[in-house]
Each structure stands twice: as structure tokens, then as C-alpha cells.
XYZ file of C-alpha atoms in Angstrom:
312
model
C 118.887 155.581 11.835
C 116.592 158.027 9.661
C 118.196 161.496 8.963
C 115.913 164.349 10.671
C 114.380 166.594 8.095
C 114.858 170.088 8.396
C 112.094 171.880 10.304
C 110.043 174.906 8.843
C 111.575 177.120 11.277
C 114.986 176.220 10.211
C 114.048 176.594 6.369
C 112.364 179.798 6.845
C 115.537 181.081 8.790
C 117.964 180.090 5.895
C 115.723 181.628 3.786
C 115.752 184.871 5.651
C 119.456 184.963 6.045
C 119.486 184.441 2.220
C 117.099 186.995 1.352
C 118.732 189.979 3.200
C 122.227 188.666 3.512
C 123.007 187.824 -0.109
C 123.590 191.544 -1.380
C 125.963 192.183 1.764
C 127.919 189.366 1.199
C 128.535 190.027 -2.496
C 128.929 193.794 -2.220
C 131.015 193.573 1.283
C 132.145 190.255 1.158
C 133.544 189.669 -2.455
C 134.412 193.277 -3.226
C 135.975 193.611 0.336
C 138.485 190.528 -0.362
C 139.016 192.159 -3.553
C 140.123 195.411 -1.999
C 142.146 193.493 0.694
C 144.096 191.109 -1.641
C 144.496 193.868 -4.804
C 147.813 194.745 -3.714
C 149.171 191.547 -2.879
C 151.275 188.998 -5.098
C 148.906 187.172 -7.937
C 146.269 189.898 -7.179
C 145.204 188.955 -10.786
C 144.785 185.593 -9.895
C 142.646 186.078 -6.750
C 140.674 188.441 -8.907
C 139.518 185.706 -11.333
C 139.101 183.175 -8.362
C 136.682 186.269 -6.661
C 134.776 186.538 -9.994
C 134.600 182.718 -10.491
C 133.051 182.470 -6.738
C 130.802 185.542 -7.503
C 129.296 183.795 -10.517
C 128.699 180.349 -8.541
C 127.459 182.158 -5.551
C 124.848 183.938 -7.941
C 123.600 180.712 -9.319
C 123.243 178.936 -5.949
C 121.402 182.014 -4.730
C 119.279 182.046 -7.728
C 118.233 178.449 -6.762
C 117.486 178.899 -3.201
C 115.341 181.991 -3.756
C 114.347 182.150 -7.256
C 111.913 185.397 -8.482
C 110.825 183.184 -11.205
C 111.727 179.287 -11.128
C 111.645 179.147 -15.022
C 114.283 181.698 -15.605
C 116.504 178.937 -13.849
C 116.316 176.667 -16.664
C 118.295 177.304 -19.980
C 116.026 178.878 -22.954
C 118.559 177.164 -25.190
C 120.914 180.451 -24.365
C 123.041 178.768 -21.407
C 126.262 178.176 -23.622
C 125.809 181.484 -25.511
C 125.641 183.220 -22.338
C 128.686 181.519 -20.752
C 130.285 182.480 -24.070
C 129.417 185.868 -23.452
C 130.624 186.068 -19.978
C 133.995 184.481 -20.729
C 134.665 186.992 -23.372
C 133.785 189.985 -21.900
C 135.219 189.585 -18.325
C 138.590 188.199 -19.988
C 138.759 191.534 -21.842
C 137.981 193.696 -18.792
C 140.848 191.604 -16.965
C 142.932 192.162 -19.940
C 142.519 195.606 -19.870
C 144.287 196.025 -16.638
C 147.607 195.036 -18.315
C 147.592 198.407 -20.373
C 147.165 200.714 -17.330
C 151.075 201.260 -16.901
C 151.207 202.008 -20.292
C 148.025 204.984 -20.406
C 149.827 205.939 -17.077
C 152.688 207.069 -19.018
C 151.422 208.532 -21.801
C 148.935 210.618 -19.826
C 149.819 214.262 -18.888
C 147.531 214.097 -15.868
C 148.759 210.837 -14.433
C 150.233 212.448 -10.971
C 146.693 213.536 -9.900
C 145.600 210.226 -8.566
C 145.372 210.542 -4.789
C 147.787 207.901 -3.763
C 147.648 209.112 -0.007
C 144.413 208.510 0.099
C 143.264 204.884 2.020
C 143.444 202.164 -0.854
C 139.669 201.475 0.036
C 138.463 205.152 -0.824
C 140.576 204.998 -4.063
C 138.391 202.027 -4.879
C 135.349 203.913 -4.005
C 136.738 206.875 -6.122
C 137.009 204.751 -9.138
C 133.577 203.126 -9.059
C 131.812 206.654 -8.707
C 133.840 208.052 -11.670
C 132.997 204.344 -13.385
C 129.514 204.795 -12.586
C 128.881 207.826 -14.104
C 130.739 207.442 -17.424
C 129.014 203.960 -18.054
C 125.502 205.202 -16.927
C 125.934 207.949 -19.578
C 126.691 205.652 -22.405
C 124.065 203.173 -21.575
C 121.730 205.969 -21.580
C 123.009 207.304 -24.789
C 122.927 204.152 -26.326
C 119.048 203.929 -25.993
C 118.902 207.272 -28.219
C 121.530 206.767 -30.919
C 121.050 204.259 -33.447
C 124.204 202.539 -34.156
C 124.825 202.673 -30.351
C 121.640 201.000 -29.811
C 122.234 198.279 -32.386
C 125.329 197.239 -30.446
C 123.202 197.578 -27.079
C 120.412 195.440 -28.527
C 122.230 192.393 -27.949
C 121.742 192.745 -24.281
C 118.355 193.637 -24.378
C 117.774 190.697 -26.663
C 117.570 188.076 -23.431
C 114.054 186.224 -22.695
C 114.861 185.480 -19.049
C 116.266 187.427 -16.252
C 119.319 186.028 -14.475
C 122.762 186.769 -13.203
C 124.492 186.538 -16.605
C 122.442 188.536 -18.302
C 124.629 191.245 -16.675
C 127.826 189.536 -18.814
C 126.051 189.155 -21.779
C 127.043 192.236 -23.915
C 128.377 192.955 -27.402
C 132.208 193.273 -26.858
C 132.191 196.296 -29.295
C 129.578 197.888 -26.690
C 131.132 196.727 -23.244
C 134.415 198.407 -24.666
C 132.620 201.707 -25.274
C 130.977 201.545 -21.901
C 134.384 200.398 -20.090
C 136.211 203.224 -21.982
C 133.459 206.064 -20.883
C 133.844 204.879 -17.430
C 137.725 204.149 -16.999
C 139.270 206.695 -19.413
C 139.425 209.718 -16.996
C 140.730 206.891 -14.522
C 143.399 205.918 -16.522
C 144.347 209.890 -17.467
C 144.667 210.486 -13.540
C 147.228 207.711 -13.236
C 144.877 204.791 -11.660
C 147.004 202.193 -10.139
C 146.766 198.782 -11.752
C 145.786 197.363 -8.171
C 142.626 199.960 -7.756
C 141.696 198.497 -11.671
C 141.910 195.062 -10.523
C 139.437 195.692 -7.506
C 137.263 197.924 -9.708
C 136.822 194.485 -12.373
C 135.604 192.606 -9.234
C 133.244 195.249 -8.613
C 132.011 195.880 -11.821
C 131.292 192.118 -12.370
C 129.422 191.566 -8.871
C 127.231 194.762 -9.680
C 126.364 193.290 -12.813
C 125.431 189.754 -11.184
C 123.571 191.233 -8.794
C 121.758 193.731 -10.869
C 120.408 190.974 -13.199
C 119.966 188.428 -10.397
C 117.059 186.074 -10.423
C 117.283 185.767 -6.653
C 114.308 187.158 -4.689
C 116.523 188.878 -2.369
C 115.761 192.373 -0.519
C 117.669 195.794 -0.006
C 114.429 197.597 1.593
C 114.654 201.341 0.864
C 118.165 201.047 -0.592
C 116.231 199.918 -3.805
C 115.756 203.501 -4.626
C 119.657 204.223 -4.219
C 121.581 201.068 -5.636
C 121.257 199.899 -8.858
C 119.853 196.502 -8.592
C 117.676 193.853 -9.872
C 114.280 195.308 -8.361
C 114.493 198.365 -10.338
C 116.850 197.008 -13.046
C 114.004 194.444 -13.964
C 112.105 197.672 -15.172
C 114.873 198.685 -17.714
C 114.297 195.179 -19.475
C 110.539 195.913 -20.147
C 110.293 194.937 -24.066
C 107.726 197.315 -25.017
C 108.963 200.682 -26.923
C 110.123 203.349 -24.278
C 109.117 201.313 -21.449
C 112.845 200.372 -20.700
C 114.097 203.882 -20.879
C 114.510 203.767 -17.127
C 117.116 202.615 -14.487
C 120.100 203.227 -16.308
C 122.545 203.195 -13.670
C 125.369 200.584 -13.071
C 126.219 201.048 -9.360
C 123.908 203.686 -8.084
C 120.601 205.390 -9.480
C 122.008 208.796 -8.581
C 122.177 209.553 -12.178
C 118.674 208.455 -13.051
C 117.342 210.688 -10.116
C 118.967 213.651 -11.364
C 118.180 212.788 -15.245
C 114.382 211.954 -14.405
C 114.623 208.416 -15.827
C 114.361 206.527 -12.371
C 111.130 204.433 -12.194
C 109.897 201.758 -9.668
C 106.680 200.215 -9.083
C 106.351 197.692 -5.822
C 103.217 196.303 -7.453
C 104.632 195.029 -10.544
C 105.420 191.595 -10.946
C 107.732 190.669 -14.072
C 106.999 187.644 -16.632
C 109.014 186.113 -19.158
C 106.432 187.500 -21.738
C 107.733 191.054 -20.473
C 111.331 190.663 -21.613
C 113.227 191.017 -24.980
C 112.482 193.489 -27.574
C 108.787 194.049 -28.860
C 110.297 195.235 -32.407
C 112.502 192.282 -32.859
C 110.873 189.086 -31.350
C 113.336 186.773 -33.687
C 116.331 188.649 -32.690
C 119.550 185.991 -33.358
C 119.781 184.044 -30.233
C 123.271 182.476 -31.243
C 126.709 184.003 -30.067
C 128.366 184.616 -33.448
C 125.111 185.641 -35.188
C 124.707 188.236 -32.261
C 127.909 189.637 -32.889
C 127.260 190.337 -36.767
C 123.835 191.426 -36.071
C 124.576 195.211 -35.214
C 126.884 195.248 -38.509
C 124.261 193.866 -40.932
C 121.906 196.376 -43.371
C 119.843 198.697 -41.272
C 116.658 196.939 -42.180
C 117.945 194.054 -40.050
C 117.782 196.166 -36.922
C 116.195 199.628 -37.792
C 116.923 202.905 -35.890
C 113.574 203.419 -35.047
C 113.727 199.949 -33.231
C 115.585 201.500 -30.429
C 113.440 202.458 -27.383
C 113.398 205.976 -27.281
C 113.033 206.861 -30.881
C 110.183 204.311 -30.895
C 108.583 206.031 -28.126
C 108.497 209.253 -29.794
C 107.017 208.293 -32.837
C 104.114 206.530 -30.960
C 103.466 209.686 -28.927
C 103.738 211.594 -32.152
C 100.998 209.142 -33.455
């Protein structure tokens, strides 16, 4: 008996559910499960499983609803990006192991609001991390040595979920330290840190996703892909916008928010115009920031180049 093909109405319904349901599934579903299991036995393994599930869901959704079909195909970068993701996510999860030690060393370790509902504790951690990571991200576009580390992330030639997990480990460590140091000092429990690690991974996958999802007016509040594509424009100064990790709160406050609903992005818009031949291999990218300044000029960073252009 011949199989019945799905009707156009069924296909449209599936696409509609995917387009508007993907973000709630990730933000509420994956993060919600992380919060629910963070204080159970084997919580660390749960977090690994949830991050793996989020990555799988990210890849699946990019194929169901691609913003740009060509970005779903490797540009010779798939293995490198997988290596970046594995190293950086492993480092983030391992960081959780040092929390008991930092809590003992901190004179402020009793400040953590342990009596507050656990979900609110995680939201507090998200808010503090959002501020610290956003500020380091912004400064990295203005300080030469930081830009050279951050340039690894901006060397991408396509925009898809793994881009968020692709960064120089030294720069990722600096961002994570800025976002979590106040939390460690306050005595953040390991369970909160584990849930936060999942929230960060989910956010980076959504923020760089090639899925053409919709969040409506929330695109000016949440730091997701509709706004973050502007941050990856390759021309001098064009990417000095939308620095936020979780929200765009600080971009609105510091006047670095930008959005144009008419803008359509292409492969040619991404990367670094000043460094079109930036190394593509993993080890070469780790070494590049520490080479002679001629290999990655101080003025190659977006803000400095923009100012030079204006002065000219």
C-alpha cells in the first residue's frame, strides 16, 4: 500500500510549530530540566546529556528551518568547530569542580541567598553572568590584545549554532571569569553553577543559530540570532553592536543596540574584512593571537578601525 505524503497544511503546521516553538523549547524546556535535576545525584552527567541534546536539537532545527541553506554545509570548518565546542564546553563543566574551594576561600561566601527558590537563584546567576560577560565582550572590541583573542570567534564564514561555542579558550576563560567571579565570591552552590553552564550553552547555540525562528518583539530584549547576526558583520565598526549574552539590556543602556528588520545576511557579510585569510585550522587559531602584531594588527579590531576611518 503506497505511503501517503504529508499534505501542505501538515507541513505548514510543523514549520509554524518549529518556528515559534523552538526558542521556548530550548529556553524553558532544556534549561527547565537543568534546573529541575541540578540538585539530584549524578547532576553533572545530566548536564552533559542536556548540552548534548541541545546541540542535537540545534542541528535538527537548522535543517528544518534554515535561514541560509549553504550555512548548513561545512566550509571545511566542521571538525575545527567541533573541537572548539568540545574543549570549551568541557572547560566550562570542569570549572564547576573548583566551586567548593572558591567558596571556602571567599570572605563573602555566606552572601548567597540559599533560602531563595532554586529557580530564582539560577536567574540571579544568569543576570550577573550576563553583565560580566557582556562587558568583557564589549571591551574585547576596544582593547588590542583582547581583540586578538576574540578575533578567533569573528573569523567564522558561516553563521550556525556551533559558532557560539567556537572561541579561543583563553578568551572564553576571561569571559567566564568576569561573569562568574562575583558569583563564586558570594558562595554560589555547585548545583546553580551546573544549571548556569547549561543556560550559557543553550544561549550560545540559539544566539548563533542558522534556524529561521521567530521571537517577535522579544528580539529587542533577548540576545538571540536576529540581533546577533549584526554583531558578525565583517566591516570595520559594523560589528560593534549587540554584545549581550543573555539579554540586550546593557546594549540598550550603552547605546550599542542595532536592528534593521529589512536586512538580509549573506555569507559575504561575515568574517573579518581586515583579515580575510585568518587561519582556519584549530591549532593555528590558538597560536594566531600570540604571533607578532603584524599578524593581527591592533587596528584590525572593529572599534579602532572605525575611528580611524571616521578621522580620515
